[in-house]
PDB file of C-alpha atoms in Angstrom:
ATOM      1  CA  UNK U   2       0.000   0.000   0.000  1.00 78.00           C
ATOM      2  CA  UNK U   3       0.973   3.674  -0.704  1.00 80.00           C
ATOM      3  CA  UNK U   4       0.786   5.622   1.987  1.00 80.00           C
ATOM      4  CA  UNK U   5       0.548   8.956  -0.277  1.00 83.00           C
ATOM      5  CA  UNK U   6      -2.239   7.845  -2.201  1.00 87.00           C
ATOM      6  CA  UNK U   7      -4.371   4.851   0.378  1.00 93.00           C
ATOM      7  CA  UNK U   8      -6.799   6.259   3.071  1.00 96.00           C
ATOM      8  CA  UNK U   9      -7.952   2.886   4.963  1.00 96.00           C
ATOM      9  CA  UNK U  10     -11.233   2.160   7.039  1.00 97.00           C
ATOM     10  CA  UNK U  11     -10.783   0.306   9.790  1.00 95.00           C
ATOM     11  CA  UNK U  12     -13.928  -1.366  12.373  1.00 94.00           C
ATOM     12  CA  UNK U  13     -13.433  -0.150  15.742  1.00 93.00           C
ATOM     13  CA  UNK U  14     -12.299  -3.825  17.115  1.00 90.00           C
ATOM     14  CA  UNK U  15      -9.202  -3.323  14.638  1.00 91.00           C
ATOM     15  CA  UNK U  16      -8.752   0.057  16.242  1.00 90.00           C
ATOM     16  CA  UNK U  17      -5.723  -1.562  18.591  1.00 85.00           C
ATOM     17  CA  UNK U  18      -4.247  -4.404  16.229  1.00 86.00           C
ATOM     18  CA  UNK U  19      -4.261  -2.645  12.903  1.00 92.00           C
ATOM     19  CA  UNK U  20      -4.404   1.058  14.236  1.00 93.00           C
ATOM     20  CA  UNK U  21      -1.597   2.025  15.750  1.00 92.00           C
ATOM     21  CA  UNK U  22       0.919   0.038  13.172  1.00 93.00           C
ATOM     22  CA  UNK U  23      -0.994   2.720  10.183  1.00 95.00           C
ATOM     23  CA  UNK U  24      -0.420   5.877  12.907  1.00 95.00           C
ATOM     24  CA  UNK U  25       3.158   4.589  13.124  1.00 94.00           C
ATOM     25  CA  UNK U  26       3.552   3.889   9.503  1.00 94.00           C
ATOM     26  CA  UNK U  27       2.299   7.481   8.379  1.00 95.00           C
ATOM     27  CA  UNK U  28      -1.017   6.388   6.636  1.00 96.00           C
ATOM     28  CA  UNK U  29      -4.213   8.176   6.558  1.00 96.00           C
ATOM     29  CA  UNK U  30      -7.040   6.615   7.983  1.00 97.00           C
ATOM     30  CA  UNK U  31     -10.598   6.329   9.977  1.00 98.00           C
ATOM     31  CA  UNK U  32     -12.360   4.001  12.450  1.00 97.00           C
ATOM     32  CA  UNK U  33     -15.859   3.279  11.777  1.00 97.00           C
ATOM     33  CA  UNK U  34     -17.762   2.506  14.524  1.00 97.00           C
ATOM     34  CA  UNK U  35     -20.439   0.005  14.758  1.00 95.00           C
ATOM     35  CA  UNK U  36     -20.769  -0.395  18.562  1.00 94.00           C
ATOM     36  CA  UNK U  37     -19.470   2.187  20.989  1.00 93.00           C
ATOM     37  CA  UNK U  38     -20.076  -0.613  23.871  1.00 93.00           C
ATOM     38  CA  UNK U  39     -17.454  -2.584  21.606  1.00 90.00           C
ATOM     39  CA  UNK U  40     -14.325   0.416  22.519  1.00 92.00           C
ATOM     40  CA  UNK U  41     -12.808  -1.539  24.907  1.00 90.00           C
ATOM     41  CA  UNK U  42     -12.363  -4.434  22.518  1.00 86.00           C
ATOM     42  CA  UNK U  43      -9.427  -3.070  20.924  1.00 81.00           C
ATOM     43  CA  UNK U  44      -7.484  -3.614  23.982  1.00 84.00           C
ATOM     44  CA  UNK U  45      -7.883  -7.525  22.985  1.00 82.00           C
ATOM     45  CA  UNK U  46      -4.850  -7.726  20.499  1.00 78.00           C
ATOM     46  CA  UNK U  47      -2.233  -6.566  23.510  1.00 79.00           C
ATOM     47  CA  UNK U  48      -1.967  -2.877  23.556  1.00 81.00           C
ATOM     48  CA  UNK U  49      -2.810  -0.554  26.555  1.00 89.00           C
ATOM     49  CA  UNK U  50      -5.612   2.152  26.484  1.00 92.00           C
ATOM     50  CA  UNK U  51      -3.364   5.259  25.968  1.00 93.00           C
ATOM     51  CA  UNK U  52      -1.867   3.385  22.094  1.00 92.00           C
ATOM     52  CA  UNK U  53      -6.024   3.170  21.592  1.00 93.00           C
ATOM     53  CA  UNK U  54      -6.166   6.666  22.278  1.00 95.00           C
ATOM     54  CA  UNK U  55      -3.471   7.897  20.603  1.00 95.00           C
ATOM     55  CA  UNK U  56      -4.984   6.110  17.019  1.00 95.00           C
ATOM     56  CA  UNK U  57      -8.151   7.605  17.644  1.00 96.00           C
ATOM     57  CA  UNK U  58      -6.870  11.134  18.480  1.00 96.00           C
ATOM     58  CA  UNK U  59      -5.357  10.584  15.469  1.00 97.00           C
ATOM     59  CA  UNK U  60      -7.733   9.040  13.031  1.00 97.00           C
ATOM     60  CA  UNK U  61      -8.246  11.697  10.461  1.00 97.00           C
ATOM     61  CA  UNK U  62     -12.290  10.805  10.154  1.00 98.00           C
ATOM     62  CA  UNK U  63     -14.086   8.520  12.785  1.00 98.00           C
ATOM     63  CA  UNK U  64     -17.265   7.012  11.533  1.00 98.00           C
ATOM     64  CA  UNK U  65     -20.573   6.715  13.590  1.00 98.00           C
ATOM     65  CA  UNK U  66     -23.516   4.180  13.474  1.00 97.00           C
ATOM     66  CA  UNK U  67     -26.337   6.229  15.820  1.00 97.00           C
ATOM     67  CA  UNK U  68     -26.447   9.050  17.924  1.00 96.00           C
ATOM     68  CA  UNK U  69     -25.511   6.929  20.706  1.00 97.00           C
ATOM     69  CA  UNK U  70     -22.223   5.722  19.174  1.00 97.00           C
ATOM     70  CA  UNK U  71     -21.319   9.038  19.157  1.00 97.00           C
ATOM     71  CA  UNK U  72     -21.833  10.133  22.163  1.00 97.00           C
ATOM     72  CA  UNK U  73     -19.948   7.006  23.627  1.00 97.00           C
ATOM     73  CA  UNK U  74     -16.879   8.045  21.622  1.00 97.00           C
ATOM     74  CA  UNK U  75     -16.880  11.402  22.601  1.00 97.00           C
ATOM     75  CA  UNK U  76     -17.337   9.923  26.545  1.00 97.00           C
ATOM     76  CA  UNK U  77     -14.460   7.672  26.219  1.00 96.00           C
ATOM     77  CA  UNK U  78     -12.328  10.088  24.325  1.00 97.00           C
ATOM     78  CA  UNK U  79     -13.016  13.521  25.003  1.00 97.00           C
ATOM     79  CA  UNK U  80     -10.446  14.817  23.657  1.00 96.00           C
ATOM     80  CA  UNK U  81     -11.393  13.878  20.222  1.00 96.00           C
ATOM     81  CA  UNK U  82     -12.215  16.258  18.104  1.00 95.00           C
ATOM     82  CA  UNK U  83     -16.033  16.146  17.463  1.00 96.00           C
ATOM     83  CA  UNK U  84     -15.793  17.741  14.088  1.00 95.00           C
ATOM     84  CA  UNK U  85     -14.294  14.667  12.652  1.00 96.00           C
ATOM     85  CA  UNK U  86     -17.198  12.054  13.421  1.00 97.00           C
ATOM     86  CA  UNK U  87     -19.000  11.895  10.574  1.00 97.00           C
ATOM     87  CA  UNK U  88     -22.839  10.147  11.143  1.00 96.00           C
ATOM     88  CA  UNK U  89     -23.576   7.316   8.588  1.00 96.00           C
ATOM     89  CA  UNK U  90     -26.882   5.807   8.885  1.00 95.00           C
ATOM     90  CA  UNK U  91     -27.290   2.065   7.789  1.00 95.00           C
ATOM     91  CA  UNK U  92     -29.419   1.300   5.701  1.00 95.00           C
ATOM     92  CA  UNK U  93     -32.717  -1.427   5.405  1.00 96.00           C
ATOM     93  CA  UNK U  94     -32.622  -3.723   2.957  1.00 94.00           C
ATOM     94  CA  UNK U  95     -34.984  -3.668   0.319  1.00 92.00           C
ATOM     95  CA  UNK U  96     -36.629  -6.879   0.891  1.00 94.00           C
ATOM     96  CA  UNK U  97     -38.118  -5.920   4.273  1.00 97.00           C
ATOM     97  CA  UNK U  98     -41.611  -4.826   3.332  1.00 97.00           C
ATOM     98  CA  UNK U  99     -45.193  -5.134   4.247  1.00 98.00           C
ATOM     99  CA  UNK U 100     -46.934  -7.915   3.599  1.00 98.00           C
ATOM    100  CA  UNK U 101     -50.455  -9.831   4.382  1.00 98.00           C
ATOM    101  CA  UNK U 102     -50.303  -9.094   8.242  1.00 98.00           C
ATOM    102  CA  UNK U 103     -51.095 -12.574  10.179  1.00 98.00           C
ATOM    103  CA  UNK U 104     -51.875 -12.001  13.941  1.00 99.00           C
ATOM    104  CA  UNK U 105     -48.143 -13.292  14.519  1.00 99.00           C
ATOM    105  CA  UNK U 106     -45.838 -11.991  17.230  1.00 99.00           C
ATOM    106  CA  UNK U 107     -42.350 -12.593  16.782  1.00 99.00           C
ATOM    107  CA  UNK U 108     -38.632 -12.615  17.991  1.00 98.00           C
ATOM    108  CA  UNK U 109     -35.409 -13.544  17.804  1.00 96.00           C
ATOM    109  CA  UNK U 110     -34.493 -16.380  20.571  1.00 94.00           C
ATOM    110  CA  UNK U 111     -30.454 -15.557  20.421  1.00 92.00           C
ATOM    111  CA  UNK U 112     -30.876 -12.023  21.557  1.00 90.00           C
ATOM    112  CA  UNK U 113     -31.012 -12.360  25.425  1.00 95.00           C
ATOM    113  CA  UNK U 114     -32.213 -16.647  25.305  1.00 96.00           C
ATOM    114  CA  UNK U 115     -32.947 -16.044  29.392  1.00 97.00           C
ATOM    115  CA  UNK U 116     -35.072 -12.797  29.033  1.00 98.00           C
ATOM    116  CA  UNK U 117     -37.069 -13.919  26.196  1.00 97.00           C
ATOM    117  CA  UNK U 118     -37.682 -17.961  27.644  1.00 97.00           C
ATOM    118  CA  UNK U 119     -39.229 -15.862  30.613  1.00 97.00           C
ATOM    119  CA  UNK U 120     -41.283 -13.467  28.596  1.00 98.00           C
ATOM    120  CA  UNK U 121     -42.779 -16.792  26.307  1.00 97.00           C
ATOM    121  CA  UNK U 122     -44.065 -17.760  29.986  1.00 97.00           C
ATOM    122  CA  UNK U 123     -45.446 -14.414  31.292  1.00 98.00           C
ATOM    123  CA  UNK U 124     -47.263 -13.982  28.188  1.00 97.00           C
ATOM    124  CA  UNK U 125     -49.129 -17.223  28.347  1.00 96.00           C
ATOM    125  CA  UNK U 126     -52.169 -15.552  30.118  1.00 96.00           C
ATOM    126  CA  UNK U 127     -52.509 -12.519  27.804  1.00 97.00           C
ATOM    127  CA  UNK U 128     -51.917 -14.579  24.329  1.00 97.00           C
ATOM    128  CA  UNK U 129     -55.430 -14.635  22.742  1.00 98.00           C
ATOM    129  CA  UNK U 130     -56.168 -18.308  20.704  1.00 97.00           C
ATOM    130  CA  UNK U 131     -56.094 -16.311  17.116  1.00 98.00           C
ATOM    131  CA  UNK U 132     -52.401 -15.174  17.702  1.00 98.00           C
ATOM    132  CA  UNK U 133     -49.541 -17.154  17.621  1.00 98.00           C
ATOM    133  CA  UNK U 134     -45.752 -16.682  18.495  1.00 98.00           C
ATOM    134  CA  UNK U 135     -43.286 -17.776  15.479  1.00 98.00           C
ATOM    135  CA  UNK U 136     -39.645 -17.325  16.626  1.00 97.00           C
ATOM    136  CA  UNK U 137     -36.864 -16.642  14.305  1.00 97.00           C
ATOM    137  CA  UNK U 138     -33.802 -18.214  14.159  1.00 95.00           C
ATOM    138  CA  UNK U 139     -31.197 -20.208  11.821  1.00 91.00           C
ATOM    139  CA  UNK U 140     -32.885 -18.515   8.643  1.00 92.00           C
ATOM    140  CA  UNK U 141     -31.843 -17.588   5.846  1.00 91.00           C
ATOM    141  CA  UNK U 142     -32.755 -13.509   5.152  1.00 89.00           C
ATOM    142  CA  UNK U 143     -35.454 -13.943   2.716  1.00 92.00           C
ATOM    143  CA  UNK U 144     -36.903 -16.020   4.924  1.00 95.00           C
ATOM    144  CA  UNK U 145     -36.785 -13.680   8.230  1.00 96.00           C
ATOM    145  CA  UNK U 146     -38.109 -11.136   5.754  1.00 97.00           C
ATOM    146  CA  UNK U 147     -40.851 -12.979   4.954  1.00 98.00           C
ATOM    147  CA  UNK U 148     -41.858 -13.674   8.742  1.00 98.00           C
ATOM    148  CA  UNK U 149     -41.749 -10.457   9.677  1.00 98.00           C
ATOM    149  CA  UNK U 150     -44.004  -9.206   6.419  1.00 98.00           C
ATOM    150  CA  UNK U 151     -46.371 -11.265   8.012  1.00 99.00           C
ATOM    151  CA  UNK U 152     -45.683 -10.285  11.511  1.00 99.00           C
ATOM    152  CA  UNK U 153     -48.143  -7.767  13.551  1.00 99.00           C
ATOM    153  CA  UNK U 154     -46.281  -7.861  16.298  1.00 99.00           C
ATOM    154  CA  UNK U 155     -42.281  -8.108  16.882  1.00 99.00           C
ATOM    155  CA  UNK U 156     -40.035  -8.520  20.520  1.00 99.00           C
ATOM    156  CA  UNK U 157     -37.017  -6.456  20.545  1.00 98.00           C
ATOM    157  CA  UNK U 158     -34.525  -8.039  22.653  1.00 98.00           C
ATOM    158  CA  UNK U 159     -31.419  -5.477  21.752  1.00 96.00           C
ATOM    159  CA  UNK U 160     -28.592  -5.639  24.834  1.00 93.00           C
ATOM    160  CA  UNK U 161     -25.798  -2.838  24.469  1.00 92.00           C
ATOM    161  CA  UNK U 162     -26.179  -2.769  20.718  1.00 93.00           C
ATOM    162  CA  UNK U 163     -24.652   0.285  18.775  1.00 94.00           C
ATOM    163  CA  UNK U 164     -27.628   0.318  16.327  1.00 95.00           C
ATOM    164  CA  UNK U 165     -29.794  -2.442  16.567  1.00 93.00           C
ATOM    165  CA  UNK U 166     -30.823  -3.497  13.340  1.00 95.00           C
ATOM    166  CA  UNK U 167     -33.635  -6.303  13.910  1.00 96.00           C
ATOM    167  CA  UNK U 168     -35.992  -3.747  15.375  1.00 98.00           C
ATOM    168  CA  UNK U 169     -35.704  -1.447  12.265  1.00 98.00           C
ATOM    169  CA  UNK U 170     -36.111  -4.328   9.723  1.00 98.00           C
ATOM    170  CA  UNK U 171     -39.759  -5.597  11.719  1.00 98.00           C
ATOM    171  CA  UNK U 172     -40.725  -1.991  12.081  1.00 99.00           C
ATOM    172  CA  UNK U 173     -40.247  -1.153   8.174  1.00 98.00           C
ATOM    173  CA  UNK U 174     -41.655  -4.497   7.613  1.00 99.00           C
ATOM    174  CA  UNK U 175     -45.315  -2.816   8.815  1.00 99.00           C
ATOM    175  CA  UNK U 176     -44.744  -4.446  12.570  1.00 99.00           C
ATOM    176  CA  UNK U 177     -45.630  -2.614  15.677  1.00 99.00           C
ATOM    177  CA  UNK U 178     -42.103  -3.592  18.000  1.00 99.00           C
ATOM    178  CA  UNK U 179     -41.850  -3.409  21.698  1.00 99.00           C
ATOM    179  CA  UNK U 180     -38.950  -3.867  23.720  1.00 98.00           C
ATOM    180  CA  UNK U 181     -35.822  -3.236  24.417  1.00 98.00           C
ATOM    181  CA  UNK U 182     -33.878  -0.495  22.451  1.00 98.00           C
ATOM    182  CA  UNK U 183     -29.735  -1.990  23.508  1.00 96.00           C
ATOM    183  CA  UNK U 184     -29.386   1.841  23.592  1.00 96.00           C
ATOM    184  CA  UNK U 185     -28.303   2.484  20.120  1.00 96.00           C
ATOM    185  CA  UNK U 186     -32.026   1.900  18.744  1.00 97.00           C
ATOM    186  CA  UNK U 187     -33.166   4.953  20.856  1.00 96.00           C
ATOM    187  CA  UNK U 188     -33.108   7.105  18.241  1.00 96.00           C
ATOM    188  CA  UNK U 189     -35.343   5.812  16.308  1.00 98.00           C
ATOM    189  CA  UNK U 190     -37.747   3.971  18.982  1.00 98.00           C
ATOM    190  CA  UNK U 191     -40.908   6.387  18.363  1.00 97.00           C
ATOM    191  CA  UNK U 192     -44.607   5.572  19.229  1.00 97.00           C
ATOM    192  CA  UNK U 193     -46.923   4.446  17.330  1.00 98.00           C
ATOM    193  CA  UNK U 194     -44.546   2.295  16.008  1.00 99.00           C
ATOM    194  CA  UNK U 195     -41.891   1.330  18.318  1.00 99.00           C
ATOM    195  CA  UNK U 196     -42.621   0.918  22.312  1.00 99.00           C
ATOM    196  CA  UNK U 197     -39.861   1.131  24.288  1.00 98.00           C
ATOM    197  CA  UNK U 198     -39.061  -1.180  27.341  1.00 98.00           C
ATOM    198  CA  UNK U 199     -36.520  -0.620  29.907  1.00 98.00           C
ATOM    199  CA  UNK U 200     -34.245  -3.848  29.767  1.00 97.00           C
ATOM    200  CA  UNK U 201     -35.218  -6.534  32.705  1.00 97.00           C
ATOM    201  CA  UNK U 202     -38.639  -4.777  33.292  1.00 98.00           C
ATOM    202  CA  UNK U 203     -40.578  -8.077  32.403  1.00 98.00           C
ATOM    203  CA  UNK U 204     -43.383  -6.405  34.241  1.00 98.00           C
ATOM    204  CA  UNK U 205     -44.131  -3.718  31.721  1.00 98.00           C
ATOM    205  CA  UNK U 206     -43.204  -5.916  28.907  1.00 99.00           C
ATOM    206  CA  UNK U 207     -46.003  -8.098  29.346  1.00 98.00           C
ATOM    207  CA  UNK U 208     -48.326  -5.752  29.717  1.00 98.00           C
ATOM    208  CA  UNK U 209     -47.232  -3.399  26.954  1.00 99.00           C
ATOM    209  CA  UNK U 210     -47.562  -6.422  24.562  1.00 99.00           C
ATOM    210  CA  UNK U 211     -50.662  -6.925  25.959  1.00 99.00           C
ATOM    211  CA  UNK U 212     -51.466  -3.622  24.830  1.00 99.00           C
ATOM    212  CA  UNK U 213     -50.301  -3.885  21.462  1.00 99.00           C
ATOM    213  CA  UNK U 214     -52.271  -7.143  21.084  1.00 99.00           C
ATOM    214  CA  UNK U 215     -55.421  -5.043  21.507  1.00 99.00           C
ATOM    215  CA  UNK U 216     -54.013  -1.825  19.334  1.00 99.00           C
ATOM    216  CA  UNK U 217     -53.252  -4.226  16.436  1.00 99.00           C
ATOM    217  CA  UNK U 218     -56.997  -6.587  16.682  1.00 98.00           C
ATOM    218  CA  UNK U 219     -58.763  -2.453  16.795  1.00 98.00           C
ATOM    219  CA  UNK U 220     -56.642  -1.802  13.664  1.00 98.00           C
ATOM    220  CA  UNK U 221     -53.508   0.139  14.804  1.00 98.00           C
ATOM    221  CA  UNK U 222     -51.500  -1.206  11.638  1.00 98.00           C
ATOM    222  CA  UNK U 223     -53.717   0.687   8.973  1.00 97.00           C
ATOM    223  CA  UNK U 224     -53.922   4.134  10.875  1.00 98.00           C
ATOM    224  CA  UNK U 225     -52.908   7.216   9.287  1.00 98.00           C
ATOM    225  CA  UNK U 226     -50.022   7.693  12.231  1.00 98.00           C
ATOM    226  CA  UNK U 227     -48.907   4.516  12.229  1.00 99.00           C
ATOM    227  CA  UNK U 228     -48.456   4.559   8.062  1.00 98.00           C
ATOM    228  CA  UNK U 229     -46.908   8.255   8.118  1.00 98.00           C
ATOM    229  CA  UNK U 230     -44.366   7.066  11.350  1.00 98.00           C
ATOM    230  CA  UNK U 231     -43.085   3.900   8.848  1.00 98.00           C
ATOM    231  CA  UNK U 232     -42.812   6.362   5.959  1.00 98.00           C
ATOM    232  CA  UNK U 233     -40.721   8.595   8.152  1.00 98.00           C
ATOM    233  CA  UNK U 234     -38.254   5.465   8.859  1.00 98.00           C
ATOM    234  CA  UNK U 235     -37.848   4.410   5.466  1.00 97.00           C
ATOM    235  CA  UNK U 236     -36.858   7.410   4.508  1.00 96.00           C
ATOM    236  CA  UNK U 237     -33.835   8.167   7.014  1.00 96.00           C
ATOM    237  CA  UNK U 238     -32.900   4.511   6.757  1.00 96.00           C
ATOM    238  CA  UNK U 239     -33.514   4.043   3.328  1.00 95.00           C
ATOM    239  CA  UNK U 240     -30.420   3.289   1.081  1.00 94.00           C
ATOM    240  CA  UNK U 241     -30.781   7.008  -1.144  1.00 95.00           C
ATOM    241  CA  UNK U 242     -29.747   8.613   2.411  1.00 95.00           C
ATOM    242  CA  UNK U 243     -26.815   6.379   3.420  1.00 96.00           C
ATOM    243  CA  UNK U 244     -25.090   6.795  -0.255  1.00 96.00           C
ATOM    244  CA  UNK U 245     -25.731  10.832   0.322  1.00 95.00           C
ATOM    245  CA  UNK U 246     -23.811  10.012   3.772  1.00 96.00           C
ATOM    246  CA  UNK U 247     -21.171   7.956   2.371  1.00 96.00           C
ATOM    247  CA  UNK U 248     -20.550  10.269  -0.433  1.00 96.00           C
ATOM    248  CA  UNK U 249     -19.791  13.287   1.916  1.00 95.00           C
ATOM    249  CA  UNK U 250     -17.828  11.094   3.818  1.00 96.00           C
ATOM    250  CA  UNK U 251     -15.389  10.815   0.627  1.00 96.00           C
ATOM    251  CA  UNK U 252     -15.311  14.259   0.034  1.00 95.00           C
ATOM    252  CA  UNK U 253     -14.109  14.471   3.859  1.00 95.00           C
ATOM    253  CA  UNK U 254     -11.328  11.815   2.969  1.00 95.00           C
ATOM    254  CA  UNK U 255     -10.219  13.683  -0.441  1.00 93.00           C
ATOM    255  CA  UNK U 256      -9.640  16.843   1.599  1.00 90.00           C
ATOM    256  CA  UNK U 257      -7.117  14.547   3.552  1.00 84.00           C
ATOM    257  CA  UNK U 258      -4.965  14.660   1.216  1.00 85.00           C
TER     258      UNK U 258
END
């Protein structure tokens, strides 16, 4: 690689094996960050916290997933210059859409197994015979899509997640989600649509499912609100605003040199 002419994007858990060899080496370069929870794991390839400072005081652009990724970074390194994190929203794939709704509810039994086991059980009083819960797990993505085109109702089990994709996907797909937001889904965790639960509160996840069982059978899904809030979140997460965001990122990087 040319060091004059290369300008490499590294994921934050590279930050501390890759990182500091490019700072030493003279290249030009940014960390794109995916998880602010997932700092600390450049530390894992054997250098201290002060060399994973030093390549991200250093890191000509740093990229962020959410809001909260940001705001992470600029906890754990205040001395970074803010005006070099550049926000790039993710995008939702295409094939996450509204379909026939079914009175499904459904979730994802690898995101928090213990949480979610208890939840199946508290439910079992409130779950009227005409709905039924369809977990998703060891699919392919067409298929997940397809489950949640059909889904009314989807669990969001998110722990200290920098974005939190899963939720987005079921709430595009025409789902009303409830649950957990792992922090980094915050931003986008906005009623009608999404119903936020504070992690562990079993309590007021039952019942707020229990609520959205009743919204969905009085016709929540087809309300004006409900249609204009999914609009709203294809449209920030849609793939025409990430390539606007990605493109002004490279612009940034060209002015690096």
């Amino acid at each position: 690689m040319n060091k004059t002419r290369n300008f490499i994007v590294l994921p934050e858990i590279w930050a501390g094996r890759y990182g500091l060899q490019l700072l030493q080496a003279g290249f030009r370069y940014a960390i794109y960050v995916q998880n602010g929870y997932y700092l600390n794991s450049a530390l894992n390839w054997g250098h201290n916290a002060a060399q994973v400072k030093e390549v991200y005081e250093n890191a000509n652009l740093i990229l962020s997933i959410s809001t909260d990724t940001t705001a992470m970074i600029s906890t754990v390194y205040p001395t970074v210059d803010k005006k070099k994190i550049i926000r790039v929203h993710p995008h939702v794939d295409d094939g996450f859409v509204p379909g026939e709704k079914e009175k499904i509810i459904s979730y994802m039994p690898r995101k928090l197994p213990v949480h979610s086991q208890r939840l199946m059980f508290y439910l079992l009083e409130y779950l009227p015979a005409d709905w039924s819960v369809v977990p998703i797990e060891n699919m392919v993505p067409f298929k997940a899509a397809d489950i949640l085109s059909r889904t009314s109702i989807f669990l969001s089990f998110c722990d200290i997640e920098g974005f939190g994709l899963p939720p987005l996907e079921a709430a595009i797909s025409g789902a009303v989600v409830v649950g957990y937001t792992g922090q980094g889904a915050r931003e986008y965790f906005k009623k009608p649509n999404l119903i936020a639960v504070q992690n562990g509160d079993f309590r007021n996840f039952t019942l707020k499912i229990a609520d959205a069982i009743k919204a969905v059978d009085a016709g929540l899904l087809d309300t004006e609100g409900f249609q204009e809030g999914r609009a709203l979140l294809v449209k920030k997460y849609g793939r025409e605003n990430e390539q606007r965001q990605l493109e002004a990122f490279v612009k940034r990087v060209e002015m690096a040199f």
